Coordinates of C-alpha atoms in Angstrom, one line a residue:
X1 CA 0.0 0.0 0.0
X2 CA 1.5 3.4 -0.6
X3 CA 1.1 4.6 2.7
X4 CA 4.0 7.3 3.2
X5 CA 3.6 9.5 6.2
X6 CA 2.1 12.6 5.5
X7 CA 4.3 16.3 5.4
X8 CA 2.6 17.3 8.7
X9 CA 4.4 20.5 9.1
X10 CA 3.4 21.9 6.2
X11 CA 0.5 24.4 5.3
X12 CA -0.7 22.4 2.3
X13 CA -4.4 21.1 2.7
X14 CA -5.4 17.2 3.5
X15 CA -8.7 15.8 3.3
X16 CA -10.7 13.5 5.9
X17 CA -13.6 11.3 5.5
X18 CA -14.4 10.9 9.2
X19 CA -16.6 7.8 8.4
X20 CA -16.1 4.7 7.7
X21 CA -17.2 1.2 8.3
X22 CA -15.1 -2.1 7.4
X23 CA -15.9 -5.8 8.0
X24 CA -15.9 -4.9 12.0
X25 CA -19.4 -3.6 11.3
X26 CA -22.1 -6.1 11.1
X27 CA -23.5 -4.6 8.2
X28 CA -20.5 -4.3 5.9
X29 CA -17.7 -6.7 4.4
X30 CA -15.2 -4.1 3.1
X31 CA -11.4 -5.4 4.1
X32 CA -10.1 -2.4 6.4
X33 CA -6.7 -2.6 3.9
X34 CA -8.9 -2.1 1.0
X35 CA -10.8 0.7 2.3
X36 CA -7.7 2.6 3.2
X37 CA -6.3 2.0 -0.2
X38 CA -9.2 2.9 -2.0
X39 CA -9.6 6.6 0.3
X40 CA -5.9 7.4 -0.8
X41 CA -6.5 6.7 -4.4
X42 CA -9.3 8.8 -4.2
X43 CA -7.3 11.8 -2.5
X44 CA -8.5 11.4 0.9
X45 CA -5.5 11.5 2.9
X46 CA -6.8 10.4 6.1
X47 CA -9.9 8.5 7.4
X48 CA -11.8 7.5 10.5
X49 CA -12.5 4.0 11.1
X50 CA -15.7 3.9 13.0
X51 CA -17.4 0.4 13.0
X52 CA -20.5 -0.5 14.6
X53 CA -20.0 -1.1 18.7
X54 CA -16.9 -2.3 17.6
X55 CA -13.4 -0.8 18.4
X56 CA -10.7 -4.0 17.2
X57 CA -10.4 -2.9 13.5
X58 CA -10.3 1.0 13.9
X59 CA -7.4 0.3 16.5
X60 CA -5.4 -2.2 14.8
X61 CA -5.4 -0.2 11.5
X62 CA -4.2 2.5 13.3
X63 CA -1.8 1.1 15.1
X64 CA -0.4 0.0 11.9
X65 CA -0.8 3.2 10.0
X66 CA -0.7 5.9 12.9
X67 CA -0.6 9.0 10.0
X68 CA -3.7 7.3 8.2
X69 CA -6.5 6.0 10.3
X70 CA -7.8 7.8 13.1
X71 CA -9.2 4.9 15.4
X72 CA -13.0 5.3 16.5
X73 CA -16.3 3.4 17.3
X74 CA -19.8 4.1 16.4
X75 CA -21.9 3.7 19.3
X76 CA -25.3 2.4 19.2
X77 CA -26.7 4.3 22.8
X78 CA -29.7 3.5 25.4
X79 CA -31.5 6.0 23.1
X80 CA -31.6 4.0 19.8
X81 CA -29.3 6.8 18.3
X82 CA -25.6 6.8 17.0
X83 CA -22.7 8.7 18.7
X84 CA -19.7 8.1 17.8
X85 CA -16.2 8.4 19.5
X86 CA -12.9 9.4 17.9
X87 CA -9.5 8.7 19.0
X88 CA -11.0 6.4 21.8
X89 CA -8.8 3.4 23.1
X90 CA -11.6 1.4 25.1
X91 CA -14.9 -0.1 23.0
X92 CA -18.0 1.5 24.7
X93 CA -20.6 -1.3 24.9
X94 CA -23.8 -1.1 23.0
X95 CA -26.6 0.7 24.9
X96 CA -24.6 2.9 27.0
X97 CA -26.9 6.1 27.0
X98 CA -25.9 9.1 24.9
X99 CA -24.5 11.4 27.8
X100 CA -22.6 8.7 29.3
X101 CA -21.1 7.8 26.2
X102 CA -20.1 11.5 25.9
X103 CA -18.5 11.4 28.9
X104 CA -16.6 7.9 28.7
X105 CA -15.4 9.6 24.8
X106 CA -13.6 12.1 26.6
X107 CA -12.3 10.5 29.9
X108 CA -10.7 8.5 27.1
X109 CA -8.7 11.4 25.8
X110 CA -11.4 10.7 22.7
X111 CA -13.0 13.5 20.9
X112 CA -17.0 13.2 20.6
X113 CA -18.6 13.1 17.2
X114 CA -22.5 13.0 16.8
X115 CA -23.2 11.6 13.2
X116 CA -26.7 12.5 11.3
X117 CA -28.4 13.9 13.9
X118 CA -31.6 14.6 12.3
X119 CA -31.7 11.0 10.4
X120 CA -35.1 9.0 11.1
X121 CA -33.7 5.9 13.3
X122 CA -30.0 6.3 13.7
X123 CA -30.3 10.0 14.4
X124 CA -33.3 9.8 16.2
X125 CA -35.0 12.4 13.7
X126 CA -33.3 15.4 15.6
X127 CA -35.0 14.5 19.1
X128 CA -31.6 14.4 20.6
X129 CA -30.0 17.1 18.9
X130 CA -30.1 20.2 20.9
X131 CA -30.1 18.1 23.7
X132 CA -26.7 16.7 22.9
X133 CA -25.0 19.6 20.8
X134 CA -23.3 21.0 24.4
X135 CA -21.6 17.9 24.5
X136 CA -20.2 17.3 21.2
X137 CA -17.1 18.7 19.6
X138 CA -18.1 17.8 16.1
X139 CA -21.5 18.0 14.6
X140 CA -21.6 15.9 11.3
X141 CA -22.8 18.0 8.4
X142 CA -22.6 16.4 5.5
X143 CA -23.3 12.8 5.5
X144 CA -23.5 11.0 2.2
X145 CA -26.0 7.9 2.7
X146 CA -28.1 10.4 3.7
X147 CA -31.3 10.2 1.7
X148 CA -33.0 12.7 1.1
X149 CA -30.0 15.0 1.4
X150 CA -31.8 17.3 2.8
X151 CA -31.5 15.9 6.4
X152 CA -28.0 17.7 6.3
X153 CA -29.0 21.0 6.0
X154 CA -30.3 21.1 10.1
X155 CA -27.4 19.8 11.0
X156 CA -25.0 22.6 9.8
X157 CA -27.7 25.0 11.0
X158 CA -27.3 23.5 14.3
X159 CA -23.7 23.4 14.1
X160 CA -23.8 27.3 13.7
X161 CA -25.8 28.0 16.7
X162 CA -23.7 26.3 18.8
X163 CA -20.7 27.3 17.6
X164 CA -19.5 23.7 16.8
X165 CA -16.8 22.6 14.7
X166 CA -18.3 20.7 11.5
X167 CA -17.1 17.4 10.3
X168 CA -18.4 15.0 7.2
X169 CA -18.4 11.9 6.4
X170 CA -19.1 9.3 3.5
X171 CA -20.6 7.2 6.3
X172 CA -19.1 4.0 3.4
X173 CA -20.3 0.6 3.9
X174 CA -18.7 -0.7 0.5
X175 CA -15.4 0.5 -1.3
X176 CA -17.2 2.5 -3.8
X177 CA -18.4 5.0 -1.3
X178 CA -15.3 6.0 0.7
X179 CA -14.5 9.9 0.0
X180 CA -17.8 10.4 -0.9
X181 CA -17.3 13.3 2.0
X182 CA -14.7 14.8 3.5
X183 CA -13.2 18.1 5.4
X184 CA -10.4 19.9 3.4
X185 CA -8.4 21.2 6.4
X186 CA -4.2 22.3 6.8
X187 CA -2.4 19.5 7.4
X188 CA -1.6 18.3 11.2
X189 CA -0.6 15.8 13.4
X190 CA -2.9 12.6 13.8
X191 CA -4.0 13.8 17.7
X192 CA -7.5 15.1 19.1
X193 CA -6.0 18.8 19.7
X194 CA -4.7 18.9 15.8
X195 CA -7.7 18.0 14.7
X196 CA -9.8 20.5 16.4
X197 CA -7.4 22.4 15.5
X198 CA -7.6 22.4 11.5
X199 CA -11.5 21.7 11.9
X200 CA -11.8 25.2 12.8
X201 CA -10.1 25.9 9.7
X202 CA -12.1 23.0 7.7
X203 CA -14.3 23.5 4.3
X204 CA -17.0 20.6 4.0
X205 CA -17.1 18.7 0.6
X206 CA -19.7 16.0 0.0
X207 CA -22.1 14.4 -2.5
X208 CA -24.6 12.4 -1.7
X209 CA -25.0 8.4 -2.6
X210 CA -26.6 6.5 -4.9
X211 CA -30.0 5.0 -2.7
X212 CA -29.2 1.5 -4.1
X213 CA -26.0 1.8 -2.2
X214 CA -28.2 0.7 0.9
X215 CA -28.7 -2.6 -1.0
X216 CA -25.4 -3.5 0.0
X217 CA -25.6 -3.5 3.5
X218 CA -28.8 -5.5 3.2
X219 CA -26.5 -8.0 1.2
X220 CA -23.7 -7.7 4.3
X221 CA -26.6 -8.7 6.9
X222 CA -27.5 -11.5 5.1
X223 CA -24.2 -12.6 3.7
X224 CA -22.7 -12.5 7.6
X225 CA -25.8 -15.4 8.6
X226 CA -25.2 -17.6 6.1
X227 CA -22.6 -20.4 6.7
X228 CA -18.5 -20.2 6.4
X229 CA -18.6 -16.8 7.1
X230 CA -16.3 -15.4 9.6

């Protein structure tokens, strides 16, 4: 893989998809090695791994790439909404509620991302939004499975009155989505504080998904009950 470490102390701009799903997600079979390969030829420079209640992947990818993977977990809370942690070290079980989450995130050193807040389900249709927008440091934006698109929009309205920093994400269950959005930001070290950081200096970039695309995770559900597979 052509995985050289980024110039970090320059001033030129790198992009993030903050993101991402692999195989560690019950709804996805995307190889993690793929999906890193696959951001990079796409110009992404860096990308979160952030698999369902799972942390194993995200952290062993980064381990081996530390410039390219920032190591996360997508949290499925009490609430029956997703929150997901960055930069995290410790998997935070299913059904842990949404402040507590929050709170483990950061005594964790981790940085607190809140993902399509005003999707129907796994946002919980905006419900929790103002309610959890205090205790976030990045409101997701732009999130391309989102269908109708226009279930963004709030959320960069709400990132505004809040003052939060604004992330994106292609949110990519299969290769073909990865860098589908991202934040242009100056480059910076792979740590929580860098990344606030440039995300105050970010520009969102994003375009939304095919709705087929769903299709595949359908296919991943299945495919993961039938027998032989891991």
């Amino acid at each position: 893989m052509g995985c050289r470490p980024l110039n970090t102390g320059s001033e030129h701009a790198i992009r993030l998809d903050l993101h991402n799903h692999t195989r560690g997600s019950w709804d996805c079979l995307s190889d993690p090695e793929a999906l890193l390969q696959r951001a990079l030829d796409r110009g992404v420079h860096r990308i979160a791994i952030t698999d369902h209640n799972r942390l194993g992947v995200a952290l062993a990818m980064h381990e081996k790439y530390p410039d390219r993977v920032i190591p996360g977990e997508e949290i499925k809370t009490r609430e029956g909404i997703d929150l997901i942690g960055l930069y995290i070290r410790t998997e935070i079980p299913k059904g842990t509620g949404a402040e507590e989450a929050c709170r483990r995130i950061r005594a964790d050193g981790g940085l607190v991302y809140l993902p399509h807040p005003f999707a129907p389900g796994k946002g919980g249709g905006g419900r929790f939004a103002e309610e959890l927008a205090p205790s976030v440091d990045i409101l997701e934006v732009f999130n391309a499975r989102l269908h109708p698109g226009r279930w963004n929009g709030p959320a960069e309205e709400l990132a505004r009155c809040h003052g939060k920093l604004r992330g994106a994400g292609s949110d990519a269950h299969t290769l073909r989505e990865v860098g589908g959005a991202w934040v242009e930001v100056p480059a910076h070290e792979n740590r929580p504080d860098a990344l606030l950081r440039a995300l105050a200096r970010g520009q969102v970039h994003g375009r939304t998904a095919p709705v087929w695309i769903h299709l595949a995770s359908t296919w991943a559900k299945v495919r993961k009950t039938l027998p032989g597979s891991a």
